[in-house]
PDB file of C-alpha atoms in Angstrom:
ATOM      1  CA  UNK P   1     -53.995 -46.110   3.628  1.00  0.00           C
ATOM      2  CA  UNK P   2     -56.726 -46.874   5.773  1.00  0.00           C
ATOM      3  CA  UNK P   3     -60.225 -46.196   4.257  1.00  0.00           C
ATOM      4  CA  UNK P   4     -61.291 -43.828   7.628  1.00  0.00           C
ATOM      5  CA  UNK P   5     -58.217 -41.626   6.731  1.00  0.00           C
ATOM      6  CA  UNK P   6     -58.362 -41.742   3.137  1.00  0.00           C
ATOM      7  CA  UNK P   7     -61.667 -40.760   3.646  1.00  0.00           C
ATOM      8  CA  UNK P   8     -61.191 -38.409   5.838  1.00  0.00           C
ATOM      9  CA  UNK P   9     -58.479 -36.408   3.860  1.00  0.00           C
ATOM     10  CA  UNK P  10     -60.792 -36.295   1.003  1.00  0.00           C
ATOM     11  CA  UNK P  11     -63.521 -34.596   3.260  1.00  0.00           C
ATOM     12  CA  UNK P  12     -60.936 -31.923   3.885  1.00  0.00           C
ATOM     13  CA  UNK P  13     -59.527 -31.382   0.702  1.00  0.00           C
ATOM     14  CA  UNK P  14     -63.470 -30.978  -1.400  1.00  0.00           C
ATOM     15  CA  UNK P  15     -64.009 -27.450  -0.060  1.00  0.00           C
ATOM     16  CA  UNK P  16     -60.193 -26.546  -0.976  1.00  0.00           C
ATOM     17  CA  UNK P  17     -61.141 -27.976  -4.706  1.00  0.00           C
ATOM     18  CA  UNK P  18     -64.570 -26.379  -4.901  1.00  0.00           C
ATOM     19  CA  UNK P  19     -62.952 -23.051  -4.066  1.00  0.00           C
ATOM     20  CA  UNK P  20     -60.552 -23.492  -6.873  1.00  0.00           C
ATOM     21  CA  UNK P  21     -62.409 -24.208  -9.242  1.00  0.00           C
ATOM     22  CA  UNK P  22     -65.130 -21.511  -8.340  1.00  0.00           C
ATOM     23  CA  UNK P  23     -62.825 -18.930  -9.618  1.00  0.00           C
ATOM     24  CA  UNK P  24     -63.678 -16.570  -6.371  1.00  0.00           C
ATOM     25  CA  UNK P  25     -61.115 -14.996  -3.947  1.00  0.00           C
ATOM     26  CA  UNK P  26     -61.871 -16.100  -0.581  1.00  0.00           C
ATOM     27  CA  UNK P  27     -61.903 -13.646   2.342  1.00  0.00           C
ATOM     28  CA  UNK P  28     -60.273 -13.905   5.502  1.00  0.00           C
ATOM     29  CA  UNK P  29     -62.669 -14.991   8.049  1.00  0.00           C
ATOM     30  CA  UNK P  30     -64.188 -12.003  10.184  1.00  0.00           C
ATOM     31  CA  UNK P  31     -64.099  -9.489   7.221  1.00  0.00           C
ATOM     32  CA  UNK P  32     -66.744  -7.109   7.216  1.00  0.00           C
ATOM     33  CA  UNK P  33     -68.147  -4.083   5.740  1.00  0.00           C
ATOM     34  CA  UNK P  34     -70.264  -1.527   6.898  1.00  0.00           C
ATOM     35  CA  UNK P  35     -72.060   1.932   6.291  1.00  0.00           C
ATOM     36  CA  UNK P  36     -70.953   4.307   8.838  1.00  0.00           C
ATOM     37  CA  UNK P  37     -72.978   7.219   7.523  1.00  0.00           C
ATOM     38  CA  UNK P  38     -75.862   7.620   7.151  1.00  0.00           C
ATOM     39  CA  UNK P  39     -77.407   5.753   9.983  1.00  0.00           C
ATOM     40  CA  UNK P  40     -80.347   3.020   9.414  1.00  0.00           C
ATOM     41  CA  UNK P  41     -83.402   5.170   9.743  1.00  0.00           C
ATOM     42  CA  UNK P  42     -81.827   8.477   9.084  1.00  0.00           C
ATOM     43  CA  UNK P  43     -83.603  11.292   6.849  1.00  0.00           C
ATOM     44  CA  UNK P  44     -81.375  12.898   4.640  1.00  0.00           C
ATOM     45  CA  UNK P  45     -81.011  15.239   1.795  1.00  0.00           C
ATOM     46  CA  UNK P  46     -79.268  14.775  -1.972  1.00  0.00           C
ATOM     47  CA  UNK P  47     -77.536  14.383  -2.738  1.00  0.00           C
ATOM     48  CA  UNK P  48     -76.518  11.418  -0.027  1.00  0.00           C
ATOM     49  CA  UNK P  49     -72.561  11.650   1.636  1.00  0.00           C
ATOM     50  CA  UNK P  50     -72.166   7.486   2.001  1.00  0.00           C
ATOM     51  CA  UNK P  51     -69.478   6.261   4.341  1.00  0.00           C
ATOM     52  CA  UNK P  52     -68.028   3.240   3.827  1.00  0.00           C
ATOM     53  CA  UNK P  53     -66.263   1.248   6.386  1.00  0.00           C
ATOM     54  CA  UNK P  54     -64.050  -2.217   6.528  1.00  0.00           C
ATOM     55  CA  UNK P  55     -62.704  -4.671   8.833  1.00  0.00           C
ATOM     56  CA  UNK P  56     -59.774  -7.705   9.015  1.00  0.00           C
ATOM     57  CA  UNK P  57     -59.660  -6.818   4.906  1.00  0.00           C
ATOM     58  CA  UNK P  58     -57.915  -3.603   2.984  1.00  0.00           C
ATOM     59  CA  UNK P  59     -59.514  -1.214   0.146  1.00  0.00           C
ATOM     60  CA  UNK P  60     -57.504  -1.822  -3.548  1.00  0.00           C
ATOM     61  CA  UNK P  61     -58.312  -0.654  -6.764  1.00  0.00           C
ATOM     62  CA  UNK P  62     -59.919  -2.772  -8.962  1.00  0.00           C
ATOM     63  CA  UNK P  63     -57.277  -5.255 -10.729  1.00  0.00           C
ATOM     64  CA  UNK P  64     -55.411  -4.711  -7.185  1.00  0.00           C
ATOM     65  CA  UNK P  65     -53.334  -8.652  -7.019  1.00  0.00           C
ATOM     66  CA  UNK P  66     -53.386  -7.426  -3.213  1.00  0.00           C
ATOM     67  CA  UNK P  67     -53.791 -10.313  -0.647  1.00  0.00           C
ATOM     68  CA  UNK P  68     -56.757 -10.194   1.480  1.00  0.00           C
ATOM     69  CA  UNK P  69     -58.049  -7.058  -0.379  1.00  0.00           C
ATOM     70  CA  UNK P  70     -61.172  -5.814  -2.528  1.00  0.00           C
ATOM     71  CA  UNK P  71     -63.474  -2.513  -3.398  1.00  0.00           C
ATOM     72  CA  UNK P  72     -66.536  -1.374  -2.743  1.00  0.00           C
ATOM     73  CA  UNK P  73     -70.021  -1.688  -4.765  1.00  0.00           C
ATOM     74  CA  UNK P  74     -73.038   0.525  -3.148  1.00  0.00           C
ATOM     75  CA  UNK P  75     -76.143  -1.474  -3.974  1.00  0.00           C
ATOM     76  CA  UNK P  76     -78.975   1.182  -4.176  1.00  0.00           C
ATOM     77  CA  UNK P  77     -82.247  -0.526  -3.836  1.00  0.00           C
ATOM     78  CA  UNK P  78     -81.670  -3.931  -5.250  1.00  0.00           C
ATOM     79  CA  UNK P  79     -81.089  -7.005  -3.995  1.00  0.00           C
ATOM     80  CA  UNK P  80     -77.888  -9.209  -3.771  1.00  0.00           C
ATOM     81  CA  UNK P  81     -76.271  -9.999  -7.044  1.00  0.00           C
ATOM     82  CA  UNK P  82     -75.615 -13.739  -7.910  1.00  0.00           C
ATOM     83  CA  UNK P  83     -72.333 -13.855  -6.001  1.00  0.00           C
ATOM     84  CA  UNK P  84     -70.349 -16.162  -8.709  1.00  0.00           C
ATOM     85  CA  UNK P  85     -70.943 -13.455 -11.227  1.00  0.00           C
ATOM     86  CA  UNK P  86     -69.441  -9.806 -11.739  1.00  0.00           C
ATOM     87  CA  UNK P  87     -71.229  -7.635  -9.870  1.00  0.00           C
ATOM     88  CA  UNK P  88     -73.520  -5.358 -12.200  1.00  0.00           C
ATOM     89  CA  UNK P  89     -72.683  -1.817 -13.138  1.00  0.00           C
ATOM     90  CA  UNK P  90     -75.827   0.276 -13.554  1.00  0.00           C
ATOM     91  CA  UNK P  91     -78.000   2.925 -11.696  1.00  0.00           C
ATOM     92  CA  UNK P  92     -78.495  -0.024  -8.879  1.00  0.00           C
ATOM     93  CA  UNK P  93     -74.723  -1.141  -8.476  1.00  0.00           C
ATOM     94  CA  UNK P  94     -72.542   1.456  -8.272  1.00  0.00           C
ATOM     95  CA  UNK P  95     -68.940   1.012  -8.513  1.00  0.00           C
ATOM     96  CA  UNK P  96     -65.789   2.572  -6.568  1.00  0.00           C
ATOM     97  CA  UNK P  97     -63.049   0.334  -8.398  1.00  0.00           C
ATOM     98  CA  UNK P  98     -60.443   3.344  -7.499  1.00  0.00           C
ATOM     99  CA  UNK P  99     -60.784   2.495  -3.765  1.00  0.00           C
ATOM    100  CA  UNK P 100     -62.346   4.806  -2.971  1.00  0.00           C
ATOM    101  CA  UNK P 101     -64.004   4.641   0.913  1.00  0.00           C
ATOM    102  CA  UNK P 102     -66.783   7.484   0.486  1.00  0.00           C
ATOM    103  CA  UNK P 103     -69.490   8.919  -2.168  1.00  0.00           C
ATOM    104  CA  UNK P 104     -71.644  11.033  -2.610  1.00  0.00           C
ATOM    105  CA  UNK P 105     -75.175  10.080  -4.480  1.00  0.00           C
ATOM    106  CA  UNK P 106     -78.320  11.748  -5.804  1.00  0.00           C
ATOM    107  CA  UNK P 107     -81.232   9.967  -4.690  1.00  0.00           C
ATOM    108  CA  UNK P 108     -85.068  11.052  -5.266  1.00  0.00           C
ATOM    109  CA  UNK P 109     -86.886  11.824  -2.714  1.00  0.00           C
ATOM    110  CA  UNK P 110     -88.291   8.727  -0.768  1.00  0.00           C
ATOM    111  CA  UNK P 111     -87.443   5.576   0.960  1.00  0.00           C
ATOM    112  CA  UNK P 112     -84.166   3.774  -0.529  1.00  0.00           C
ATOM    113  CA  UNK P 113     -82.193   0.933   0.898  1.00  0.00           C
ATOM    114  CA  UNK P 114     -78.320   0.545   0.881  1.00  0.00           C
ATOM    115  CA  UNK P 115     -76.038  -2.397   0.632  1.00  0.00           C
ATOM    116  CA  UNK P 116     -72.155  -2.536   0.525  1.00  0.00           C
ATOM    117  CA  UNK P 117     -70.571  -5.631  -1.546  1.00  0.00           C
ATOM    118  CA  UNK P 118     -67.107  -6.107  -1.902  1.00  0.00           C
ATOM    119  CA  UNK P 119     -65.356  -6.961  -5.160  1.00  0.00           C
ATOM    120  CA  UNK P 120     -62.213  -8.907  -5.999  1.00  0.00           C
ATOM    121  CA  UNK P 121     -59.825  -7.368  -8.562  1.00  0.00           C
ATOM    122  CA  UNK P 122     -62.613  -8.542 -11.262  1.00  0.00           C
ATOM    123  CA  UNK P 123     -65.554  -7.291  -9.653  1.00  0.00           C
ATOM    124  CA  UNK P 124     -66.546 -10.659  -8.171  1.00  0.00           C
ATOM    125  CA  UNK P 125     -67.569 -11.272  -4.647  1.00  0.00           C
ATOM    126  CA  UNK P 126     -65.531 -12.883  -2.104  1.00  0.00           C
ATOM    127  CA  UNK P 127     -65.844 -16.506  -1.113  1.00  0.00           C
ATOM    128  CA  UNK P 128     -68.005 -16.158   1.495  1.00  0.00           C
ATOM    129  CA  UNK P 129     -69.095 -12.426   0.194  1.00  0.00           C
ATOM    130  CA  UNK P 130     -68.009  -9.614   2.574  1.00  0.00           C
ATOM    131  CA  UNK P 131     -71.500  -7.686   2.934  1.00  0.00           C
ATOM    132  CA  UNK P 132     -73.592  -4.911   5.579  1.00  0.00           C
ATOM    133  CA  UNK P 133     -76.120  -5.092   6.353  1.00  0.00           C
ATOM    134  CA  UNK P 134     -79.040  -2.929   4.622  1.00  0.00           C
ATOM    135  CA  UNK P 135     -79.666   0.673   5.505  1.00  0.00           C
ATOM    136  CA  UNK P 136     -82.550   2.433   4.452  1.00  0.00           C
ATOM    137  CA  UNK P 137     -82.944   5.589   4.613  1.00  0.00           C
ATOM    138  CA  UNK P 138     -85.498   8.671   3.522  1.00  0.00           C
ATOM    139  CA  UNK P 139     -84.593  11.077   1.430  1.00  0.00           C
ATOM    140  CA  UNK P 140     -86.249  14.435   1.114  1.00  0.00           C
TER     141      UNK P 140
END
């Protein structure tokens, strides 16, 4: 084989290995989340209705061997968890492992910021992660 090809054919087959061996589920390109309610900027009340919504990828319960599928984790003021890692389950990283596609939270009153994450079957995000953006909202 000639060296350019051989070459070549390794280049292509690294990120194929690297993904194996990462242990995450990839996602289909163009899969998205999103928080349809409540609106960036909006003043609300607790507790908090949350809206989830999701694109080119379908809601499963956790442990769900469904292609192309995951569930939601609200992130409630905190920062993106290290995405080769399960996702944290605590006041901060709330999860819907049933499927579920809606919640509703007690906040305090005050500024809080909201993140959607979706999890594999073991609570691990996607490869790349399937994110929103950040809402943040005041609560009164």
């Amino acid at each position: 084989m000639k060296p350019a090809i051989f070459a070549a054919l390794v280049a292509l087959a690294l990120p194929m290995v690297a993904l194996a061996d990462s242990g995450r589920t990839p996602s289909p390109t163009g899969a998205k989340v999103f928080i349809i309610e409540p609106k960036d900027g909006a003043t609300v009340s607790s507790p908090v209705t949350i809206k989830f919504g999701i694109e080119g990828m379908e809601v499963a319960p956790a442990g769900s061997e469904t292609p192309n599928s995951g569930h939601h984790h609200l992130l409630i003021d905190a920062p993106l968890p290290a995405v080769g890692e399960a996702i944290p389950k605590d006041d901060h990283h709330v999860h819907y492992g049933k499927g579920q596609t809606d919640a509703s939270v007690e906040l305090k009153p005050g500024k809080h910021t909201l993140q959607l994450l979706l999890g594999d079957k073991n609570h691990i995000p996607h490869d790349p992660p399937v994110t929103s953006d950040v809402v943040t909202i005041t609560v009164e």
